[in-house]
PDB file of C-alpha atoms in Angstrom:
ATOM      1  CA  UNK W   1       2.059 -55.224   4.540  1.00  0.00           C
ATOM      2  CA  UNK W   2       4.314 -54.936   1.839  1.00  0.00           C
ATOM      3  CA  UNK W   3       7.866 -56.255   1.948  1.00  0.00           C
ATOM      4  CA  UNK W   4      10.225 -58.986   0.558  1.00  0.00           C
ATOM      5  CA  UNK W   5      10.838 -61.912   2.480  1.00  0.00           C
ATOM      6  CA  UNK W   6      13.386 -64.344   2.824  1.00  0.00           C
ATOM      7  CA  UNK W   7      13.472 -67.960   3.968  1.00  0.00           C
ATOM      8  CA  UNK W   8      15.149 -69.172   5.897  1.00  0.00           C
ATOM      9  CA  UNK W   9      16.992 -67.155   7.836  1.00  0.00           C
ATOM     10  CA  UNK W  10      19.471 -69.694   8.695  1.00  0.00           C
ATOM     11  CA  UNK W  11      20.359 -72.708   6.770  1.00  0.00           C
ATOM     12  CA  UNK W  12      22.615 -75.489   6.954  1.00  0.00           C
ATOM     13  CA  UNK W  13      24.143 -77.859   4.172  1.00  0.00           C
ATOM     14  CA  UNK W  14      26.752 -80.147   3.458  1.00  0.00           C
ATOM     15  CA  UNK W  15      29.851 -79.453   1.322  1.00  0.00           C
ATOM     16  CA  UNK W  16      29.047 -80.671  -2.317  1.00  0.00           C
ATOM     17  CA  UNK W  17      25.194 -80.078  -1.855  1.00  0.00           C
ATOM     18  CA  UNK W  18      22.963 -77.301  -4.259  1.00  0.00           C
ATOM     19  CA  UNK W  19      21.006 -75.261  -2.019  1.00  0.00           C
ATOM     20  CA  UNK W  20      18.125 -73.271  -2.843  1.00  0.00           C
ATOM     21  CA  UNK W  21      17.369 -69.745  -1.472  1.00  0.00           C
ATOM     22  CA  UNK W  22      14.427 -68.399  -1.890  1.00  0.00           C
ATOM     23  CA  UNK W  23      13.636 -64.763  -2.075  1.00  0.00           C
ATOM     24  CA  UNK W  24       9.639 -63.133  -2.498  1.00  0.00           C
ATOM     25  CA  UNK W  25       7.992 -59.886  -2.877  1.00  0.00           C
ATOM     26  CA  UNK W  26       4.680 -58.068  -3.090  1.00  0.00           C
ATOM     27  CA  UNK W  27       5.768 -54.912  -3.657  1.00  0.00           C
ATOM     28  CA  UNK W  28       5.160 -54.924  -7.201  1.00  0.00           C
ATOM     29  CA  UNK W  29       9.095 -54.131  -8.066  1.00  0.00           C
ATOM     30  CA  UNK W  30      10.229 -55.400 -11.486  1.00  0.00           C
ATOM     31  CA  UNK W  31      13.841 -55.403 -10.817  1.00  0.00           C
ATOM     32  CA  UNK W  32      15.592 -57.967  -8.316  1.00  0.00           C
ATOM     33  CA  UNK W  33      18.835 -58.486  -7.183  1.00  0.00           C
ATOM     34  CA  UNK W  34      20.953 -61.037  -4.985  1.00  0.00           C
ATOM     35  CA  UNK W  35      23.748 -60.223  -2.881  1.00  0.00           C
ATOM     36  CA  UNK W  36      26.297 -61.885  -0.632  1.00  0.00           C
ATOM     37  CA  UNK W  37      27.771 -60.211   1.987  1.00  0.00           C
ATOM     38  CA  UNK W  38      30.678 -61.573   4.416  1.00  0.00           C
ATOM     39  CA  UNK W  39      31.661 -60.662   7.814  1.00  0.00           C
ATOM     40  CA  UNK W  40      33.204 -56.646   7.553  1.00  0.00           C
ATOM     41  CA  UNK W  41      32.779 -56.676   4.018  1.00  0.00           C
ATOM     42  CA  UNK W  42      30.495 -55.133   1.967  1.00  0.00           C
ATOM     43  CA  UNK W  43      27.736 -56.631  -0.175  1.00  0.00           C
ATOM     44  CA  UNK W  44      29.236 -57.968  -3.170  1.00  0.00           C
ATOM     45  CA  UNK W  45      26.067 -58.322  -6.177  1.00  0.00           C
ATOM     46  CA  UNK W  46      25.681 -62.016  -7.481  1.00  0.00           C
ATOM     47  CA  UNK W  47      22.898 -61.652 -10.161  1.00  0.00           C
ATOM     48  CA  UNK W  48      20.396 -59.139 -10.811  1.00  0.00           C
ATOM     49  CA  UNK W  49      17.315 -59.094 -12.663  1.00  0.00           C
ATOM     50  CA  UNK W  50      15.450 -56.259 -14.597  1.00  0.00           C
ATOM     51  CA  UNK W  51      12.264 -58.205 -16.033  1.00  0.00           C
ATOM     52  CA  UNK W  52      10.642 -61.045 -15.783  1.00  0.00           C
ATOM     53  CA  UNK W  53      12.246 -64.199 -17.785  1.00  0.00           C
ATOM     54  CA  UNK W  54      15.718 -61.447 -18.279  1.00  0.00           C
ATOM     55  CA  UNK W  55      18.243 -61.765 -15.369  1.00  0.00           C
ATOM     56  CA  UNK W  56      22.117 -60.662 -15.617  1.00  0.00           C
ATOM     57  CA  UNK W  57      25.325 -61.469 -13.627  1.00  0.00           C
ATOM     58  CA  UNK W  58      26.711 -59.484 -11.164  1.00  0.00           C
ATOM     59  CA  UNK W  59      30.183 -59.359 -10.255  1.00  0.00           C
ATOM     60  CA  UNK W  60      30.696 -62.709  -8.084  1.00  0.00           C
ATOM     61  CA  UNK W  61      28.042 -65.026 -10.467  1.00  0.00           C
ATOM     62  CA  UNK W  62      30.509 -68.386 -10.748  1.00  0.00           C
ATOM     63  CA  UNK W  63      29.156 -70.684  -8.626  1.00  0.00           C
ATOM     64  CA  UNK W  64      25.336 -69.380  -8.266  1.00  0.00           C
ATOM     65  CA  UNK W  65      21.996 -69.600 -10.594  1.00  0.00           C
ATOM     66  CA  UNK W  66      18.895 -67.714 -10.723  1.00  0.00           C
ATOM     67  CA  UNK W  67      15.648 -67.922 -12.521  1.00  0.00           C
ATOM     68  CA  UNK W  68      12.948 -65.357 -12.772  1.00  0.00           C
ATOM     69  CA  UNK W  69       9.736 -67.240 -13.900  1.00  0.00           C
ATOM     70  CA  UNK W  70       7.642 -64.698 -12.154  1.00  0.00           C
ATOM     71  CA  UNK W  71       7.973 -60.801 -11.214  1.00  0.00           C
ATOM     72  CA  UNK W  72       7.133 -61.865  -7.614  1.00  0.00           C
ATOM     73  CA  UNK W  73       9.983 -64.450  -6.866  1.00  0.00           C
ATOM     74  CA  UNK W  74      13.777 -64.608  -7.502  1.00  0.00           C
ATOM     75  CA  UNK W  75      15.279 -67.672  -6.053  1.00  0.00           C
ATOM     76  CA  UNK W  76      18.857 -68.627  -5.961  1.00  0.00           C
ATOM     77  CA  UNK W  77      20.951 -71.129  -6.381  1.00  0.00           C
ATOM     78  CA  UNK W  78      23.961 -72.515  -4.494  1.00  0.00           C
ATOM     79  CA  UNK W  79      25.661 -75.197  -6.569  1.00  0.00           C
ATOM     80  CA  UNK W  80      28.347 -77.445  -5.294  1.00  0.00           C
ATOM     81  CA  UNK W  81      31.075 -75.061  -7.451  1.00  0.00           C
ATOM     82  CA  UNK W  82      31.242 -72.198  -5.334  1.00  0.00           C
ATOM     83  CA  UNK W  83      34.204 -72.819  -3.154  1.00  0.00           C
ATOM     84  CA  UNK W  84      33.522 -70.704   0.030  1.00  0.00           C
ATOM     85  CA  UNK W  85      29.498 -70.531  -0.029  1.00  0.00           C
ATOM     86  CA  UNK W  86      29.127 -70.208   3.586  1.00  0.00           C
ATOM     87  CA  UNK W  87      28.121 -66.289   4.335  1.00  0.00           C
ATOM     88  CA  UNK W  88      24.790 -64.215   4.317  1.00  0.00           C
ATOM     89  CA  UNK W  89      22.970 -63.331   1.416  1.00  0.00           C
ATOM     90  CA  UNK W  90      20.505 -60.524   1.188  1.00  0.00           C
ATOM     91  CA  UNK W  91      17.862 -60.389  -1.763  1.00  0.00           C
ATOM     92  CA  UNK W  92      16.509 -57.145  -2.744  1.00  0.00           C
ATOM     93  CA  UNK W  93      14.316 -55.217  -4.768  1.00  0.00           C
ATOM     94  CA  UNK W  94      13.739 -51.872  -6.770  1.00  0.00           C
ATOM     95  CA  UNK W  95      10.631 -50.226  -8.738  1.00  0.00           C
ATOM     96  CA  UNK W  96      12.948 -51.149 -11.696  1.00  0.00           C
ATOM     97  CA  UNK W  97      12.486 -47.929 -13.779  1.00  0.00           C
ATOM     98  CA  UNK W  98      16.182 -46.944 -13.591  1.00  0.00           C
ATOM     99  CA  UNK W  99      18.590 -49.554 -11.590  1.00  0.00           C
ATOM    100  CA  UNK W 100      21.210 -46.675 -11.047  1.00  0.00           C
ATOM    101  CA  UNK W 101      19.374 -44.618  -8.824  1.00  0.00           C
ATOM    102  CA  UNK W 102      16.164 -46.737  -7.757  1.00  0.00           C
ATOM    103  CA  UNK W 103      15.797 -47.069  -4.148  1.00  0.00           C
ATOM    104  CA  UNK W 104      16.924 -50.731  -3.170  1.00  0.00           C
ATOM    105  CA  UNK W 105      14.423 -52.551  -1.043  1.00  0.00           C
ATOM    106  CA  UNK W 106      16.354 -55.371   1.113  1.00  0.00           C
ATOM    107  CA  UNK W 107      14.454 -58.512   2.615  1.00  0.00           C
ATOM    108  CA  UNK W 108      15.776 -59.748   6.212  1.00  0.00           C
ATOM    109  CA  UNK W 109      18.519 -62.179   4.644  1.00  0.00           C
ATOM    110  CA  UNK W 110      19.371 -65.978   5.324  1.00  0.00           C
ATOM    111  CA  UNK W 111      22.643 -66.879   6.418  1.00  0.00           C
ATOM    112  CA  UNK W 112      24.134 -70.073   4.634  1.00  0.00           C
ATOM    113  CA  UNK W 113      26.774 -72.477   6.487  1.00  0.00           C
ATOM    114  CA  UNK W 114      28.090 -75.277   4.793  1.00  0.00           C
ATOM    115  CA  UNK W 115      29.430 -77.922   6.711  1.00  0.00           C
TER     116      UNK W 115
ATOM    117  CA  UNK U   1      38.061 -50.865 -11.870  1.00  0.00           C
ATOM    118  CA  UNK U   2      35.491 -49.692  -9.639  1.00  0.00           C
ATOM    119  CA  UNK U   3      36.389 -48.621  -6.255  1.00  0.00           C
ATOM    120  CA  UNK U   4      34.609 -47.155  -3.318  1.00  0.00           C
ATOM    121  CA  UNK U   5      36.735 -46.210  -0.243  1.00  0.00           C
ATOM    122  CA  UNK U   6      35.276 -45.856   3.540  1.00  0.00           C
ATOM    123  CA  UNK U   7      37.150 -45.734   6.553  1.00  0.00           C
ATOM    124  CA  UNK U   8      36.443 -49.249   7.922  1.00  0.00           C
ATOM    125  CA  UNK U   9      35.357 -47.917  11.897  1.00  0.00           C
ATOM    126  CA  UNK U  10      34.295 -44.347  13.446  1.00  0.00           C
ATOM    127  CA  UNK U  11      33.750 -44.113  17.149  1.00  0.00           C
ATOM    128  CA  UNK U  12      31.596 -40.683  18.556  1.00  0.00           C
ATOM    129  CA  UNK U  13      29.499 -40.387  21.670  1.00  0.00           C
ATOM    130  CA  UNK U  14      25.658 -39.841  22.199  1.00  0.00           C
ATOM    131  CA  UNK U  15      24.499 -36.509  21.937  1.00  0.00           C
ATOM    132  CA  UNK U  16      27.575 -35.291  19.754  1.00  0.00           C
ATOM    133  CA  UNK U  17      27.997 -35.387  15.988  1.00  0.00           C
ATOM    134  CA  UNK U  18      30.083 -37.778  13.757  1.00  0.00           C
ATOM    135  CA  UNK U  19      31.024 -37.741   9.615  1.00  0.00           C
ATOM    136  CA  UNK U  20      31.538 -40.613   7.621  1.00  0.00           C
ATOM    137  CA  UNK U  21      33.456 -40.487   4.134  1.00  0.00           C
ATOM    138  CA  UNK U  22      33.178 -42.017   1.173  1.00  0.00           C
ATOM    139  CA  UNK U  23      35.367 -41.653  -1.687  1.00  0.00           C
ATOM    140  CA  UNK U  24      34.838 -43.018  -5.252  1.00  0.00           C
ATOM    141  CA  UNK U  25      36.887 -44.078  -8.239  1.00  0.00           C
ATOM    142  CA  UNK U  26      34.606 -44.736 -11.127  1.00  0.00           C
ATOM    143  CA  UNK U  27      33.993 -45.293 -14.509  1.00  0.00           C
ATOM    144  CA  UNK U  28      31.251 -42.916 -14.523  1.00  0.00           C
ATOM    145  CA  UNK U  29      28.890 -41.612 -11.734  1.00  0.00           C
ATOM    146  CA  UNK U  30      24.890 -40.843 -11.687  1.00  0.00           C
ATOM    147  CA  UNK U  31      24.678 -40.516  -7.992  1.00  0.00           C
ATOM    148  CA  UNK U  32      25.941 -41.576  -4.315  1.00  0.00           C
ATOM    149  CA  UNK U  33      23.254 -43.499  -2.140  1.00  0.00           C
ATOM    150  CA  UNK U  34      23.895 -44.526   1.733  1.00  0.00           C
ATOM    151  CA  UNK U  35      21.965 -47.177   3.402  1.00  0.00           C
ATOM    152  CA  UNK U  36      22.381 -48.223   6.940  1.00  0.00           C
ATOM    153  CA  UNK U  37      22.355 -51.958   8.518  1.00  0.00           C
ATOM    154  CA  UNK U  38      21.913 -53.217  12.174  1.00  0.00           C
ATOM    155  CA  UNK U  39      23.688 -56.069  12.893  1.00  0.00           C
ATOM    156  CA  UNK U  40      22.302 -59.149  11.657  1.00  0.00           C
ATOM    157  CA  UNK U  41      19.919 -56.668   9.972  1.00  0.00           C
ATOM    158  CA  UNK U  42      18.781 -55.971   6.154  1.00  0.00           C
ATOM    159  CA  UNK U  43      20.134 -52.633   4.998  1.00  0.00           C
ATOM    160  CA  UNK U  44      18.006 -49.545   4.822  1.00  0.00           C
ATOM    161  CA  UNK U  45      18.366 -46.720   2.725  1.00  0.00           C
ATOM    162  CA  UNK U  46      19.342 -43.755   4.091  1.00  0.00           C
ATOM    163  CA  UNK U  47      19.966 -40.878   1.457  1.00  0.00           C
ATOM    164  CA  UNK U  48      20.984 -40.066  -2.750  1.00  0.00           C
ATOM    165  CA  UNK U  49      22.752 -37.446  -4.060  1.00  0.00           C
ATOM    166  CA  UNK U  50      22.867 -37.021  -7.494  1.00  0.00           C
ATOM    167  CA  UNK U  51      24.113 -33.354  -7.428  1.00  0.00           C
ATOM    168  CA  UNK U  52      26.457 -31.508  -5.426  1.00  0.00           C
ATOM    169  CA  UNK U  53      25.548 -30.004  -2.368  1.00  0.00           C
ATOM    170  CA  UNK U  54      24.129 -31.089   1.251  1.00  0.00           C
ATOM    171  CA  UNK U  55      20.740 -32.831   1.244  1.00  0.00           C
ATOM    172  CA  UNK U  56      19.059 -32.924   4.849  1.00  0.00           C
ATOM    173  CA  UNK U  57      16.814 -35.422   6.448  1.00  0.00           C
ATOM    174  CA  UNK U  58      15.705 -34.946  10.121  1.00  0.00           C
ATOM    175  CA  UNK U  59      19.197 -35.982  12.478  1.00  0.00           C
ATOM    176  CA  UNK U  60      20.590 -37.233   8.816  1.00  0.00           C
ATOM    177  CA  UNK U  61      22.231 -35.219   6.173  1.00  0.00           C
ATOM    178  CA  UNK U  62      24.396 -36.201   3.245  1.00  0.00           C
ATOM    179  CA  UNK U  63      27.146 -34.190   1.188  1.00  0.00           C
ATOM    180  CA  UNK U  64      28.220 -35.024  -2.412  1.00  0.00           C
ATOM    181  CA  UNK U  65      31.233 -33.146  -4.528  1.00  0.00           C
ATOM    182  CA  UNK U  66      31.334 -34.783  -8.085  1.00  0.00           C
ATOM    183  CA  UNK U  67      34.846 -32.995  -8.649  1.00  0.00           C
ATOM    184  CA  UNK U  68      36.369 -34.301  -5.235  1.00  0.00           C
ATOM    185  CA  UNK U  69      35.022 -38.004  -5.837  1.00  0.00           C
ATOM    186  CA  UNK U  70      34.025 -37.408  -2.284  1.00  0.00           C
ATOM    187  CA  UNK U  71      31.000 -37.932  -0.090  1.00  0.00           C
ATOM    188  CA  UNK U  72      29.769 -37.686   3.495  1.00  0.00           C
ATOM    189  CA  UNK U  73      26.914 -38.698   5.561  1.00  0.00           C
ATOM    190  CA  UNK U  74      26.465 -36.446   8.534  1.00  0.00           C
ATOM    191  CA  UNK U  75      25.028 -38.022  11.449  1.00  0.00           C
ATOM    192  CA  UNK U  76      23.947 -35.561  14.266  1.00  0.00           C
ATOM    193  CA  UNK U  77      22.606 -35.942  18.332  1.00  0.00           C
ATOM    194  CA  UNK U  78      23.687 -39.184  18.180  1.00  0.00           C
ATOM    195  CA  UNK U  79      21.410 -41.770  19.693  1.00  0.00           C
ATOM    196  CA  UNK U  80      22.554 -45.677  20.566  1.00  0.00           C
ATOM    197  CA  UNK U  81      20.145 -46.982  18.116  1.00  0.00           C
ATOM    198  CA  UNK U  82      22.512 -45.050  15.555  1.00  0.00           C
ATOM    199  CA  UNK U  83      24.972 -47.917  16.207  1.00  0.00           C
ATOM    200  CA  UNK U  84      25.465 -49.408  12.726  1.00  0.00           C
ATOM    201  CA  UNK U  85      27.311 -49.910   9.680  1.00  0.00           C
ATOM    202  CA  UNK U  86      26.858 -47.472   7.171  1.00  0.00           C
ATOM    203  CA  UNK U  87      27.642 -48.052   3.245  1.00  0.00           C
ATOM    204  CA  UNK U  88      27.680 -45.849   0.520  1.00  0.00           C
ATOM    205  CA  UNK U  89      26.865 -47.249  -2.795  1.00  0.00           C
ATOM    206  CA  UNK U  90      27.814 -45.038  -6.320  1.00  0.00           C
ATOM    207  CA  UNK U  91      25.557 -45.287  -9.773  1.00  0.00           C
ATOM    208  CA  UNK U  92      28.332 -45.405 -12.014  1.00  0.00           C
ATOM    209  CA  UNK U  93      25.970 -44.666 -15.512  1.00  0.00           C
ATOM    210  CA  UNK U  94      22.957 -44.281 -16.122  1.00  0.00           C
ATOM    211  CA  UNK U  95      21.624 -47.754 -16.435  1.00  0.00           C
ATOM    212  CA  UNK U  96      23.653 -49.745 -14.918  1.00  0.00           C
ATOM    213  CA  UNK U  97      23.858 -51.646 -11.229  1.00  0.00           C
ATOM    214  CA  UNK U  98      24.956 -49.740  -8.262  1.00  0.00           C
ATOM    215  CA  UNK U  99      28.084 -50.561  -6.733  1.00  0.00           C
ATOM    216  CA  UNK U 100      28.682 -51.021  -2.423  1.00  0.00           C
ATOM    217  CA  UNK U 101      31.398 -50.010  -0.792  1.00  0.00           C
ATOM    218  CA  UNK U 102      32.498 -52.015   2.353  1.00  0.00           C
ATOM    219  CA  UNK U 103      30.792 -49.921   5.463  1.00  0.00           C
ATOM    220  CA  UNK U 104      32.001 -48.136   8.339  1.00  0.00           C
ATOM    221  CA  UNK U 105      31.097 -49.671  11.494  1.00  0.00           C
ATOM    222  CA  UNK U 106      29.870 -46.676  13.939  1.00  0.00           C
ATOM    223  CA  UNK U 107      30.311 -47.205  17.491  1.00  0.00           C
ATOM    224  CA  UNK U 108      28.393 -44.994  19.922  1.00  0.00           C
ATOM    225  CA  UNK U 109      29.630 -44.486  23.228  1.00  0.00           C
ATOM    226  CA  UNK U 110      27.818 -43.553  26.374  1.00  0.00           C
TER     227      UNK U 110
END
């Protein structure tokens, strides 16, 4: 089956730790994207990713890193400056030939706490 | 800015109908997109309009007016399952990221 997955779905840290998350899929998609999303809000986009090796910020990037070292993966970061990291964060993924009106494919999302 | 504005709850009943808006101040706009999400749940899209008019899917159908800045998705014989939040998400150019807006909750009564 095709899909994206996430792991895991809940995590725990400590305040001043980096956390990974990491985010795959095998739907052959070329664009990626990362968002956060807190309780009654919407999902706010933290980096996004077109093309392998090429990623760009999104509107809440201060505090997070990305890498995109292959078309499969897309893992982020959670560094130690990002003040309020605790909230759930949903990965996704488009065919990538247009990012304005490809369908967005979401995985099943891991929700951070930091203690 | 960018804006997207939803109402932030609708409540309806099984069996009837319910309408939830969108309205959109944006730069530019390529299209309106809703996507649906369970609780706890990844979202799910739902519909796009790039042009105006009502585009139908099965008990779901969405509405688009480009000179209003408006939007609807039109939810009908509501079922308990239908108990999400719904967001609608704008294209503001061409190639550029979409944009969320912050969901309505729908509650479904019995």
């Amino acid at each position: 089956d095709g899909g994206i997955t996430q792991s895991p779905k809940y995590l725990f840290r400590k305040e001043g730790q980096n956390v990974t998350l990491s985010c795959e899929q095998n739907l052959n998609h070329d664009a990626m994207y990362w968002y956060r999303q807190d309780p009654g809000q919407g999902l706010r986009l933290i980096y996004y990713s077109q093309i392998v090796n090429d990623f760009q910020k999104g509107d809440i990037a201060e505090g997070y890193s990305v890498s995109r070292e292959k078309k499969e993966s897309f893992p982020l970061t959670v560094t130690s400056a990002q003040k309020n990291p605790t909230a759930f964060y949903l990965c996704a993924s488009s065919m990538g030939g247009r990012i304005s009106t490809d369908t967005q494919y979401f995985g099943p999302g891991t929700r951070l706490t930091v203690l | 800015g960018q804006s997207l504005e939803q109402p932030s709850e609708v409540t309806a009943v099984e069996g009837a109908i319910v309408q939830m808006n969108c309205t959109y101040q944006t730069s530019g706009f390529y299209g309106l997109s809703w996507y649906q999400q369970h609780d706890g749940g990844a979202p799910t899209f739902l519909s796009y309009n790039a042009l105006d008019g009502l585009e139908e899917t099965g008990r779901f159908s969405s509405f688009l007016s480009r000179s209003d800045s408006y939007g609807y998705l039109l939810l009908q014989e509501l079922q308990m399952k239908d108990s999400a939040s719904y967001f609608c998400a704008v294209s503001p150019n061409r190639d550029d990221k979409i944009i969320f807006g912050k969901g309505t909750r729908l509650h479904i009564l019995p």
